[in-house]
Tab-separated table of C-alpha atoms in Angstrom:
chain	number	residue	atom	x	y	z
A	1	UNK	CA	91.883	97.962	-23.409
A	2	UNK	CA	88.005	97.877	-22.175
A	3	UNK	CA	86.813	101.326	-21.439
A	4	UNK	CA	84.799	101.926	-18.354
A	5	UNK	CA	82.957	104.577	-20.133
A	6	UNK	CA	80.412	104.318	-23.196
A	7	UNK	CA	80.844	107.747	-24.704
A	8	UNK	CA	83.797	108.050	-27.182
A	9	UNK	CA	86.640	110.564	-27.347
A	10	UNK	CA	87.647	111.481	-30.512
A	11	UNK	CA	91.257	113.245	-30.241
A	12	UNK	CA	92.528	115.357	-33.378
A	13	UNK	CA	96.499	115.096	-34.043
A	14	UNK	CA	98.494	117.492	-35.025
A	15	UNK	CA	102.409	119.153	-34.144
A	16	UNK	CA	102.316	118.254	-30.680
A	17	UNK	CA	100.801	114.544	-30.863
A	18	UNK	CA	101.088	113.058	-34.437
A	19	UNK	CA	104.508	110.710	-33.399
A	20	UNK	CA	103.865	106.684	-32.378
A	21	UNK	CA	104.859	107.303	-29.005
A	22	UNK	CA	102.383	110.331	-28.333
A	23	UNK	CA	99.465	108.706	-30.343
A	24	UNK	CA	100.018	105.163	-28.272
A	25	UNK	CA	99.965	107.560	-25.124
A	26	UNK	CA	96.853	109.131	-25.982
A	27	UNK	CA	95.212	105.498	-27.079
A	28	UNK	CA	96.254	104.516	-23.706
A	29	UNK	CA	94.704	107.462	-22.128
A	30	UNK	CA	91.447	107.193	-23.607
A	31	UNK	CA	91.357	107.958	-27.231
A	32	UNK	CA	89.062	106.043	-29.174
A	33	UNK	CA	90.052	107.377	-32.366
A	34	UNK	CA	91.841	110.307	-34.020
A	35	UNK	CA	91.026	113.644	-36.258
A	36	UNK	CA	93.594	114.443	-39.198
A	37	UNK	CA	92.886	117.923	-40.140
A	38	UNK	CA	93.487	118.344	-43.573
A	39	UNK	CA	93.863	122.676	-43.067
A	40	UNK	CA	97.019	121.654	-41.725
A	41	UNK	CA	98.013	118.164	-42.826
A	42	UNK	CA	99.526	117.591	-46.166
A	43	UNK	CA	98.967	114.065	-48.099
A	44	UNK	CA	102.658	112.812	-47.082
A	45	UNK	CA	101.835	113.786	-43.435
A	46	UNK	CA	98.131	112.194	-43.912
A	47	UNK	CA	99.883	109.065	-45.131
A	48	UNK	CA	102.658	108.737	-42.539
A	49	UNK	CA	99.884	109.532	-39.130
A	50	UNK	CA	97.731	106.958	-40.679
A	51	UNK	CA	100.475	104.387	-40.612
A	52	UNK	CA	101.558	105.703	-37.075
A	53	UNK	CA	97.864	105.185	-35.991
A	54	UNK	CA	97.637	101.818	-37.741
A	55	UNK	CA	100.833	100.543	-35.950
A	56	UNK	CA	99.455	101.755	-32.117
A	57	UNK	CA	96.411	99.913	-33.431
A	58	UNK	CA	98.732	96.353	-33.203
A	59	UNK	CA	100.064	97.542	-29.867
A	60	UNK	CA	96.889	98.057	-28.038
A	61	UNK	CA	95.295	95.509	-29.885
A	62	UNK	CA	92.078	97.308	-30.213
A	63	UNK	CA	90.525	98.925	-32.900
A	64	UNK	CA	91.017	102.461	-33.691
A	65	UNK	CA	89.070	104.664	-36.367
A	66	UNK	CA	90.697	107.799	-38.279
A	67	UNK	CA	88.788	110.771	-39.424
A	68	UNK	CA	90.211	112.868	-42.051
A	69	UNK	CA	88.404	116.153	-41.559
A	70	UNK	CA	88.466	118.674	-44.628
A	71	UNK	CA	89.059	121.858	-44.675
A	72	UNK	CA	86.148	123.426	-46.429
A	73	UNK	CA	85.987	126.615	-48.385
A	74	UNK	CA	87.803	129.345	-46.748
A	75	UNK	CA	86.437	132.995	-47.396
A	76	UNK	CA	89.064	135.592	-46.106
A	77	UNK	CA	89.518	139.412	-47.482
A	78	UNK	CA	92.693	140.370	-49.209
A	79	UNK	CA	96.130	142.252	-47.707
A	80	UNK	CA	96.163	145.813	-46.734
A	81	UNK	CA	99.110	148.185	-47.857
A	82	UNK	CA	100.055	148.335	-44.084
A	83	UNK	CA	99.085	145.043	-43.258
A	84	UNK	CA	96.197	146.264	-41.518
A	85	UNK	CA	93.946	148.850	-40.573
A	86	UNK	CA	91.871	149.778	-37.921
A	87	UNK	CA	87.867	150.174	-38.630
A	88	UNK	CA	85.795	152.720	-36.704
A	89	UNK	CA	81.949	151.887	-36.178
A	90	UNK	CA	79.899	154.148	-38.435
A	91	UNK	CA	83.085	153.604	-41.084
A	92	UNK	CA	82.188	152.702	-45.053
A	93	UNK	CA	84.383	150.379	-46.608
A	94	UNK	CA	83.985	148.513	-49.866
A	95	UNK	CA	85.361	145.187	-50.991
A	96	UNK	CA	85.826	144.764	-54.536
A	97	UNK	CA	87.942	142.094	-56.848
A	98	UNK	CA	91.433	144.117	-57.695
A	99	UNK	CA	93.807	142.737	-55.591
A	100	UNK	CA	95.702	146.277	-54.909
A	101	UNK	CA	96.637	146.600	-51.712
A	102	UNK	CA	93.481	147.821	-49.405
A	103	UNK	CA	93.093	150.254	-47.178
A	104	UNK	CA	90.440	151.739	-44.861
A	105	UNK	CA	88.278	152.501	-47.477
A	106	UNK	CA	88.556	149.396	-49.712
A	107	UNK	CA	90.072	145.997	-49.649
A	108	UNK	CA	89.933	142.782	-52.029
A	109	UNK	CA	87.639	140.147	-51.422
A	110	UNK	CA	88.756	137.346	-53.768
A	111	UNK	CA	85.406	135.073	-53.793
A	112	UNK	CA	83.323	135.997	-56.727
A	113	UNK	CA	80.591	133.553	-55.555
A	114	UNK	CA	79.991	136.185	-52.503
A	115	UNK	CA	79.299	138.583	-54.840
A	116	UNK	CA	76.811	136.757	-56.458
A	117	UNK	CA	74.957	135.621	-53.317
A	118	UNK	CA	75.298	138.709	-51.161
A	119	UNK	CA	72.116	141.260	-50.313
A	120	UNK	CA	71.405	144.476	-48.768
A	121	UNK	CA	71.225	144.212	-45.319
A	122	UNK	CA	73.093	140.984	-44.999
A	123	UNK	CA	75.791	140.540	-42.042
A	124	UNK	CA	79.539	140.054	-42.709
A	125	UNK	CA	81.456	138.989	-39.873
A	126	UNK	CA	85.158	139.288	-39.970
A	127	UNK	CA	88.326	137.884	-38.247
A	128	UNK	CA	86.022	134.874	-36.137
A	129	UNK	CA	83.302	137.144	-35.394
A	130	UNK	CA	85.219	140.407	-33.800
A	131	UNK	CA	84.311	143.137	-36.204
A	132	UNK	CA	80.820	142.919	-37.818
A	133	UNK	CA	79.701	144.935	-40.946
A	134	UNK	CA	76.348	145.547	-42.568
A	135	UNK	CA	75.970	145.248	-46.595
A	136	UNK	CA	74.413	148.567	-47.761
A	137	UNK	CA	75.048	148.316	-51.600
A	138	UNK	CA	75.538	145.304	-53.506
A	139	UNK	CA	77.024	144.974	-56.953
A	140	UNK	CA	78.471	142.208	-59.264
A	141	UNK	CA	81.745	144.120	-58.703
A	142	UNK	CA	81.428	145.994	-55.155
A	143	UNK	CA	80.171	145.666	-52.016
A	144	UNK	CA	79.669	148.618	-50.112
A	145	UNK	CA	79.302	147.954	-46.140
A	146	UNK	CA	79.251	149.694	-43.178
A	147	UNK	CA	81.094	148.714	-39.863
A	148	UNK	CA	78.655	147.755	-36.773
A	149	UNK	CA	81.076	146.647	-34.174
A	150	UNK	CA	84.614	148.130	-35.084
A	151	UNK	CA	88.337	146.744	-34.230
A	152	UNK	CA	91.631	146.145	-36.296
A	153	UNK	CA	91.467	143.947	-39.481
A	154	UNK	CA	94.548	142.594	-40.542
A	155	UNK	CA	95.755	140.593	-43.833
A	156	UNK	CA	94.048	137.021	-44.787
A	157	UNK	CA	91.645	137.283	-42.099
A	158	UNK	CA	88.200	135.156	-42.003
A	159	UNK	CA	84.859	136.259	-43.401
A	160	UNK	CA	81.443	134.456	-42.192
A	161	UNK	CA	78.207	135.391	-44.016
A	162	UNK	CA	75.440	134.108	-41.349
A	163	UNK	CA	72.326	135.196	-43.871
A	164	UNK	CA	74.164	134.447	-47.447
A	165	UNK	CA	73.713	130.870	-48.830
A	166	UNK	CA	76.045	130.638	-51.431
A	167	UNK	CA	75.928	129.236	-54.674
A	168	UNK	CA	79.184	127.240	-54.291
A	169	UNK	CA	79.247	123.617	-52.669
A	170	UNK	CA	81.113	122.525	-49.506
A	171	UNK	CA	83.825	120.972	-51.601
A	172	UNK	CA	86.659	122.747	-52.971
A	173	UNK	CA	88.928	121.634	-55.745
A	174	UNK	CA	91.866	121.268	-52.496
A	175	UNK	CA	88.692	119.644	-50.620
A	176	UNK	CA	88.418	116.673	-53.374
A	177	UNK	CA	92.093	116.049	-53.681
A	178	UNK	CA	92.194	115.632	-50.062
A	179	UNK	CA	89.214	113.027	-50.130
A	180	UNK	CA	90.891	110.938	-52.288
A	181	UNK	CA	94.081	110.824	-50.495
A	182	UNK	CA	91.900	110.488	-47.502
A	183	UNK	CA	89.818	107.550	-48.929
A	184	UNK	CA	93.334	105.581	-50.311
A	185	UNK	CA	94.993	106.271	-47.030
A	186	UNK	CA	92.247	104.059	-45.119
A	187	UNK	CA	90.084	106.557	-44.047
A	188	UNK	CA	87.189	105.314	-41.872
A	189	UNK	CA	85.254	108.788	-41.285
A	190	UNK	CA	85.434	111.756	-43.968
A	191	UNK	CA	84.049	115.219	-42.056
A	192	UNK	CA	82.811	117.556	-44.302
A	193	UNK	CA	83.201	121.313	-43.245
A	194	UNK	CA	80.783	124.059	-43.664
A	195	UNK	CA	77.307	122.330	-44.703
A	196	UNK	CA	74.820	124.421	-45.880
A	197	UNK	CA	72.555	122.229	-47.724
A	198	UNK	CA	71.548	118.409	-48.027
A	199	UNK	CA	73.175	118.737	-51.651
A	200	UNK	CA	76.568	119.258	-50.624
A	201	UNK	CA	76.476	115.358	-48.451
A	202	UNK	CA	74.980	113.951	-52.089
A	203	UNK	CA	78.204	115.393	-53.762
A	204	UNK	CA	80.741	114.113	-51.464
A	205	UNK	CA	79.111	110.672	-51.564
A	206	UNK	CA	79.286	110.260	-55.159
A	207	UNK	CA	83.167	110.317	-54.420
A	208	UNK	CA	83.021	107.967	-51.199
A	209	UNK	CA	81.047	105.519	-52.371
A	210	UNK	CA	80.562	104.006	-49.286
A	211	UNK	CA	84.502	103.472	-48.636
A	212	UNK	CA	83.999	105.731	-45.251
A	213	UNK	CA	81.261	107.154	-43.041
A	214	UNK	CA	80.630	111.045	-44.067
A	215	UNK	CA	80.183	113.172	-40.976
A	216	UNK	CA	78.337	116.237	-41.543
A	217	UNK	CA	79.694	119.576	-39.644
A	218	UNK	CA	76.920	121.486	-38.546
A	219	UNK	CA	78.748	124.992	-38.211
A	220	UNK	CA	76.314	127.108	-40.757
A	221	UNK	CA	72.720	129.172	-39.853
A	222	UNK	CA	71.857	127.549	-43.199
A	223	UNK	CA	72.576	123.857	-41.963
A	224	UNK	CA	69.912	124.363	-39.484
A	225	UNK	CA	67.480	125.534	-41.411
A	226	UNK	CA	67.620	122.043	-43.372
A	227	UNK	CA	69.295	120.161	-40.035
A	228	UNK	CA	66.704	116.886	-40.732
A	229	UNK	CA	67.532	116.747	-44.278
A	230	UNK	CA	71.053	116.714	-43.655
A	231	UNK	CA	70.618	114.221	-40.849
A	232	UNK	CA	69.112	112.120	-42.847
A	233	UNK	CA	71.631	111.968	-45.371
A	234	UNK	CA	74.895	111.621	-43.227
A	235	UNK	CA	76.149	109.169	-41.436
A	236	UNK	CA	76.963	111.025	-38.271
A	237	UNK	CA	76.943	114.800	-37.635
A	238	UNK	CA	79.317	117.317	-35.539
A	239	UNK	CA	78.236	120.035	-33.487
A	240	UNK	CA	81.023	122.540	-34.372
A	241	UNK	CA	80.602	124.931	-32.055
A	242	UNK	CA	83.464	127.279	-33.103
A	243	UNK	CA	82.091	128.801	-36.041
A	244	UNK	CA	78.339	127.933	-35.685
A	245	UNK	CA	78.492	130.412	-32.305
A	246	UNK	CA	80.450	133.333	-34.747
A	247	UNK	CA	77.550	132.834	-37.437
A	248	UNK	CA	74.587	132.555	-34.416
A	249	UNK	CA	74.071	134.307	-31.587
A	250	UNK	CA	76.261	132.655	-28.354
A	251	UNK	CA	73.729	131.903	-26.246
A	252	UNK	CA	71.467	130.043	-29.203
A	253	UNK	CA	74.376	127.586	-29.314
A	254	UNK	CA	73.300	125.016	-25.814
A	255	UNK	CA	69.614	124.977	-26.822
A	256	UNK	CA	70.819	124.117	-31.083
A	257	UNK	CA	73.291	121.564	-29.118
A	258	UNK	CA	70.656	119.897	-27.324
A	259	UNK	CA	68.125	119.675	-30.565
A	260	UNK	CA	70.866	118.295	-32.612
A	261	UNK	CA	71.987	115.389	-30.395
A	262	UNK	CA	68.134	114.527	-29.878
A	263	UNK	CA	67.244	114.822	-33.631
A	264	UNK	CA	70.671	112.652	-34.715
A	265	UNK	CA	69.598	109.890	-32.079
A	266	UNK	CA	65.669	109.719	-33.382
A	267	UNK	CA	67.248	109.175	-36.556
A	268	UNK	CA	69.625	106.692	-34.979
A	269	UNK	CA	72.985	108.778	-36.242
A	270	UNK	CA	75.978	108.910	-34.334
A	271	UNK	CA	76.727	112.686	-33.012
A	272	UNK	CA	79.746	114.333	-32.022
A	273	UNK	CA	80.109	117.277	-29.802
A	274	UNK	CA	83.299	119.825	-30.653
A	275	UNK	CA	85.151	122.749	-30.141
A	276	UNK	CA	86.922	124.450	-27.078
A	277	UNK	CA	85.941	121.569	-24.483
A	278	UNK	CA	89.177	121.817	-22.846
A	279	UNK	CA	90.336	124.964	-24.238
A	280	UNK	CA	92.547	126.144	-21.526
A	281	UNK	CA	94.149	122.822	-21.416
A	282	UNK	CA	96.387	124.009	-24.655
A	283	UNK	CA	98.533	125.597	-22.366
A	284	UNK	CA	97.157	124.371	-18.509
A	285	UNK	CA	97.348	120.887	-17.428
A	286	UNK	CA	94.120	121.354	-15.396
A	287	UNK	CA	90.860	122.730	-17.388
A	288	UNK	CA	88.787	125.222	-15.847
A	289	UNK	CA	85.565	124.101	-13.964
A	290	UNK	CA	83.257	125.579	-16.575
A	291	UNK	CA	84.948	123.276	-19.148
A	292	UNK	CA	84.656	120.247	-17.144
A	293	UNK	CA	81.143	120.917	-16.652
A	294	UNK	CA	80.980	121.452	-20.508
A	295	UNK	CA	81.841	117.937	-21.402
A	296	UNK	CA	79.610	116.488	-18.680
A	297	UNK	CA	76.524	118.489	-20.447
A	298	UNK	CA	77.235	116.650	-23.477
A	299	UNK	CA	77.701	113.140	-22.104
A	300	UNK	CA	74.489	113.836	-19.812
A	301	UNK	CA	72.996	114.475	-23.186
A	302	UNK	CA	73.890	111.266	-24.324
A	303	UNK	CA	76.260	112.235	-27.228
A	304	UNK	CA	78.296	109.352	-28.964
A	305	UNK	CA	81.734	111.294	-28.533
A	306	UNK	CA	83.173	114.426	-27.217
A	307	UNK	CA	86.320	115.632	-29.252
A	308	UNK	CA	89.817	117.761	-28.662
A	309	UNK	CA	90.995	119.810	-31.252
A	310	UNK	CA	94.008	121.897	-30.594
A	311	UNK	CA	94.046	120.431	-26.744
A	312	UNK	CA	95.452	117.176	-28.171
A	313	UNK	CA	96.937	118.787	-31.944
A	314	UNK	CA	99.003	121.798	-30.435
A	315	UNK	CA	98.745	122.317	-27.065
A	316	UNK	CA	101.326	121.330	-24.141
A	317	UNK	CA	99.524	118.972	-22.527
A	318	UNK	CA	98.154	116.365	-24.964
A	319	UNK	CA	98.017	113.378	-22.896
A	320	UNK	CA	96.515	115.083	-19.672
A	321	UNK	CA	93.745	116.590	-21.743
A	322	UNK	CA	92.675	112.782	-23.161
A	323	UNK	CA	93.036	111.663	-19.625
A	324	UNK	CA	91.021	114.652	-18.070
A	325	UNK	CA	88.390	114.194	-20.563
A	326	UNK	CA	88.406	110.402	-19.791
A	327	UNK	CA	87.714	110.937	-16.191
A	328	UNK	CA	85.193	113.354	-16.626
A	329	UNK	CA	83.161	111.083	-18.316
A	330	UNK	CA	83.787	108.217	-16.472
A	331	UNK	CA	82.702	110.129	-13.382
A	332	UNK	CA	79.504	111.481	-15.271
A	333	UNK	CA	78.765	107.552	-16.365
A	334	UNK	CA	78.659	106.591	-12.737
A	335	UNK	CA	76.405	109.604	-11.329
A	336	UNK	CA	73.434	108.348	-9.950
A	337	UNK	CA	71.281	110.752	-11.865
A	338	UNK	CA	72.774	109.510	-15.405
A	339	UNK	CA	70.898	106.455	-15.983
A	340	UNK	CA	67.454	108.462	-15.334
A	341	UNK	CA	68.720	110.965	-17.360
A	342	UNK	CA	69.377	108.902	-20.313
A	343	UNK	CA	66.192	106.771	-20.010
A	344	UNK	CA	64.081	109.937	-20.037
A	345	UNK	CA	65.770	110.176	-23.838
A	346	UNK	CA	64.630	107.232	-24.609
A	347	UNK	CA	63.661	107.261	-28.102
A	348	UNK	CA	60.836	105.508	-30.466
A	349	UNK	CA	61.780	102.488	-32.465
A	350	UNK	CA	61.373	102.485	-36.169
A	351	UNK	CA	58.846	100.190	-37.193
A	352	UNK	CA	60.990	97.385	-38.750
A	353	UNK	CA	62.251	94.587	-37.590
A	354	UNK	CA	65.912	95.041	-36.654
A	355	UNK	CA	64.994	98.295	-34.637
A	356	UNK	CA	62.142	96.041	-32.716
A	357	UNK	CA	65.058	93.107	-31.834
A	358	UNK	CA	67.169	95.920	-31.120
A	359	UNK	CA	64.357	97.642	-28.703
A	360	UNK	CA	64.131	94.311	-27.201
A	361	UNK	CA	67.484	93.399	-26.479
A	362	UNK	CA	67.680	96.226	-24.797
A	363	UNK	CA	64.817	95.373	-22.161
A	364	UNK	CA	65.690	91.752	-21.878
A	365	UNK	CA	69.365	92.362	-20.722
A	366	UNK	CA	68.265	95.198	-17.908
A	367	UNK	CA	65.473	92.828	-17.185
A	368	UNK	CA	67.515	89.627	-16.656
A	369	UNK	CA	70.323	91.245	-15.296
A	370	UNK	CA	72.935	90.244	-18.325
A	371	UNK	CA	76.091	90.603	-18.010
A	372	UNK	CA	76.402	92.455	-21.862
A	373	UNK	CA	74.449	92.582	-25.016
A	374	UNK	CA	76.942	90.880	-28.296
A	375	UNK	CA	75.817	92.109	-31.728
A	376	UNK	CA	77.159	90.312	-34.994
A	377	UNK	CA	77.305	93.098	-37.666
A	378	UNK	CA	78.677	92.625	-40.667
A	379	UNK	CA	77.947	96.495	-41.860
A	380	UNK	CA	77.996	98.032	-38.701
A	381	UNK	CA	74.111	98.760	-38.563
A	382	UNK	CA	73.285	96.939	-35.588
A	383	UNK	CA	75.795	97.295	-33.707
A	384	UNK	CA	74.611	101.156	-34.481
A	385	UNK	CA	70.801	100.342	-33.809
A	386	UNK	CA	71.496	98.588	-30.576
A	387	UNK	CA	73.600	101.558	-29.118
A	388	UNK	CA	70.751	104.257	-30.437
A	389	UNK	CA	68.540	102.542	-27.408
A	390	UNK	CA	71.409	103.693	-24.955
A	391	UNK	CA	71.193	100.045	-22.992
A	392	UNK	CA	72.764	100.101	-19.084
A	393	UNK	CA	74.572	96.839	-20.278
A	394	UNK	CA	77.953	96.655	-22.284
A	395	UNK	CA	77.748	96.374	-25.838
A	396	UNK	CA	79.970	94.343	-27.693
A	397	UNK	CA	80.327	94.412	-31.400
A	398	UNK	CA	81.303	91.611	-33.603
A	399	UNK	CA	82.298	91.649	-37.204
A	400	UNK	CA	85.026	89.704	-39.894
A	401	UNK	CA	85.502	93.427	-41.162
A	402	UNK	CA	88.605	95.831	-40.017
A	403	UNK	CA	86.368	98.549	-41.610
A	404	UNK	CA	83.308	97.838	-39.694
A	405	UNK	CA	84.600	97.452	-36.483
A	406	UNK	CA	86.859	100.855	-36.738
A	407	UNK	CA	84.216	102.741	-37.979
A	408	UNK	CA	82.043	101.497	-35.089
A	409	UNK	CA	84.743	103.109	-32.701
A	410	UNK	CA	82.680	106.718	-32.995
A	411	UNK	CA	79.351	104.809	-31.435
A	412	UNK	CA	78.493	105.114	-27.601
A	413	UNK	CA	78.780	102.198	-26.272
A	414	UNK	CA	80.850	99.964	-28.546
A	415	UNK	CA	83.346	97.509	-27.533
A	416	UNK	CA	84.806	96.652	-31.032
A	417	UNK	CA	85.921	93.054	-31.627
A	418	UNK	CA	87.187	91.720	-35.282
A	419	UNK	CA	86.288	87.948	-35.474
A	420	UNK	CA	85.872	85.534	-38.383
A	421	UNK	CA	82.125	85.015	-39.161
A	422	UNK	CA	80.009	82.309	-37.720
A	423	UNK	CA	79.401	78.955	-39.282
A	424	UNK	CA	76.830	77.959	-37.592
A	425	UNK	CA	74.071	79.257	-34.520
A	426	UNK	CA	75.961	76.948	-32.153
A	427	UNK	CA	78.931	79.025	-33.541
A	428	UNK	CA	77.115	81.988	-32.832
A	429	UNK	CA	76.653	81.468	-29.497
A	430	UNK	CA	80.178	79.850	-28.333
A	431	UNK	CA	82.049	82.843	-30.475
A	432	UNK	CA	79.898	85.640	-28.897
A	433	UNK	CA	80.162	83.783	-25.186
A	434	UNK	CA	83.853	83.209	-25.313
A	435	UNK	CA	84.421	86.766	-26.666
A	436	UNK	CA	82.754	87.836	-23.811
A	437	UNK	CA	84.406	86.046	-21.186
A	438	UNK	CA	87.923	86.966	-22.817
A	439	UNK	CA	87.314	91.202	-23.226
A	440	UNK	CA	86.289	90.356	-19.392
A	441	UNK	CA	82.299	91.082	-19.828
A	442	UNK	CA	81.031	87.957	-18.607
A	443	UNK	CA	81.764	85.255	-16.121
A	444	UNK	CA	81.516	81.729	-16.195
A	445	UNK	CA	77.674	81.152	-14.756
A	446	UNK	CA	76.866	84.694	-16.496
A	447	UNK	CA	74.231	85.046	-19.229
A	448	UNK	CA	74.163	87.362	-22.434
A	449	UNK	CA	71.950	88.552	-24.746
A	450	UNK	CA	72.941	87.494	-28.764
A	451	UNK	CA	71.330	89.443	-31.722
A	452	UNK	CA	72.613	88.235	-35.406
A	453	UNK	CA	70.632	88.060	-38.423
A	454	UNK	CA	69.916	84.610	-39.913
A	455	UNK	CA	70.945	83.627	-42.518
A	456	UNK	CA	74.421	84.419	-40.814
A	457	UNK	CA	76.727	87.290	-42.589
A	458	UNK	CA	73.660	89.101	-44.476
A	459	UNK	CA	74.527	92.699	-43.854
A	460	UNK	CA	71.325	94.566	-41.974
A	461	UNK	CA	69.548	91.600	-41.593
A	462	UNK	CA	69.070	91.583	-37.777
A	463	UNK	CA	66.151	89.025	-36.720
A	464	UNK	CA	67.449	86.562	-33.779
A	465	UNK	CA	67.791	87.309	-30.393
A	466	UNK	CA	68.925	84.751	-28.015
A	467	UNK	CA	70.113	84.415	-24.428
A	468	UNK	CA	72.800	82.269	-23.562
A	469	UNK	CA	74.861	81.218	-20.183
A	470	UNK	CA	78.533	81.481	-20.123
A	471	UNK	CA	80.046	77.873	-19.488
A	472	UNK	CA	83.734	77.401	-17.214
A	473	UNK	CA	85.308	76.898	-20.033
A	474	UNK	CA	84.256	80.479	-21.940
A	475	UNK	CA	81.749	78.641	-24.006
A	476	UNK	CA	78.340	79.520	-24.463
A	477	UNK	CA	74.825	77.363	-24.100
A	478	UNK	CA	71.584	78.283	-24.828
């Protein structure tokens, strides 16, 4: 299952797709890894879905990554006596901590942390930004607000606070339980929702302890303010444009997307673009032209992965959505302008031997028109470094660890293969050439670039670049 593109596709599983047959169809259509959303999945569903994915992995003979997405703190208003109220511009409504059913004048806000942090003139956005309120008077027990943009407000609708830095961390008690369950089930990545500060990443790392990659979802203005620190502490980021577009002016989100992709790439961290990419395909077998353009823009910008949410989790056309995203990505990467755009985004390598080798490998592979780049990577760091260079040539990442090849399924351009560690330098060359030949990247007479660390099997010690010929038998010779 060699992909004809380098950007990866992350598909969310849900009621429409979390059976084994559909997961296999999604994988064959182009999904490289799957997201399990813990907002909707019990631990039983998590384990069942994980087992289905691992069964499909055996069938398609290709590593498949799994991302467990933690729900994060959900802020909601309480209930109303009549189920809903109509708020008009200029109305005054008070939020308090009494669980008495609400009215047009007051309603419960069962989150003490909001009362501790909010200040006068802070904005409250309700029901995904459909209603906007401004805090006028704030005490430890009540927040009096004026309605700026009114509308219908019903029971348990969500609350967003774009100006308010809450004192609580991004992990709730439910998230901690889900995190442990995800790690026990063998998750390759865990996604942390509503990150506000670098300390949120440090907190989750204490539990993860290297068992999975930690992905920070950027969906709060507070995270934008400390973006560089958050990226540095994370293994990857996700540009979660849905909530980000609620809490920040919509017109700023495209520019932020470009900025985040550049910053993540500069730091050598994978970046996922998510939310509403093919939203209309929840109910339609074809996307809108604007959605196709949106996916194409993310691919042109060099994102590592593009994500489907409800389109593949709860929509009527999950396989068609993945197939459409795959076709768009392939078309973009074959566009005559693609390589030039990617090359203009070239990243300056860090002053380390591993980064210098990775940069040199790209240049050598393109100058000599080699068939592929083969990198040995125990921990995955070498594969990520080579990918960061965005070479024109295919990259084959070899590792003896299932956990590594699955985790690398998120990374741009990496065709991941699990293989035993090479025993000596001759074996390094033979194994690289035979796998490049077997996987359809090289033919007899072609040359490949090989990177590895000597001594062999030492994580993070990339210090060797070798060029080898693929022989008639698929074996290599220097």
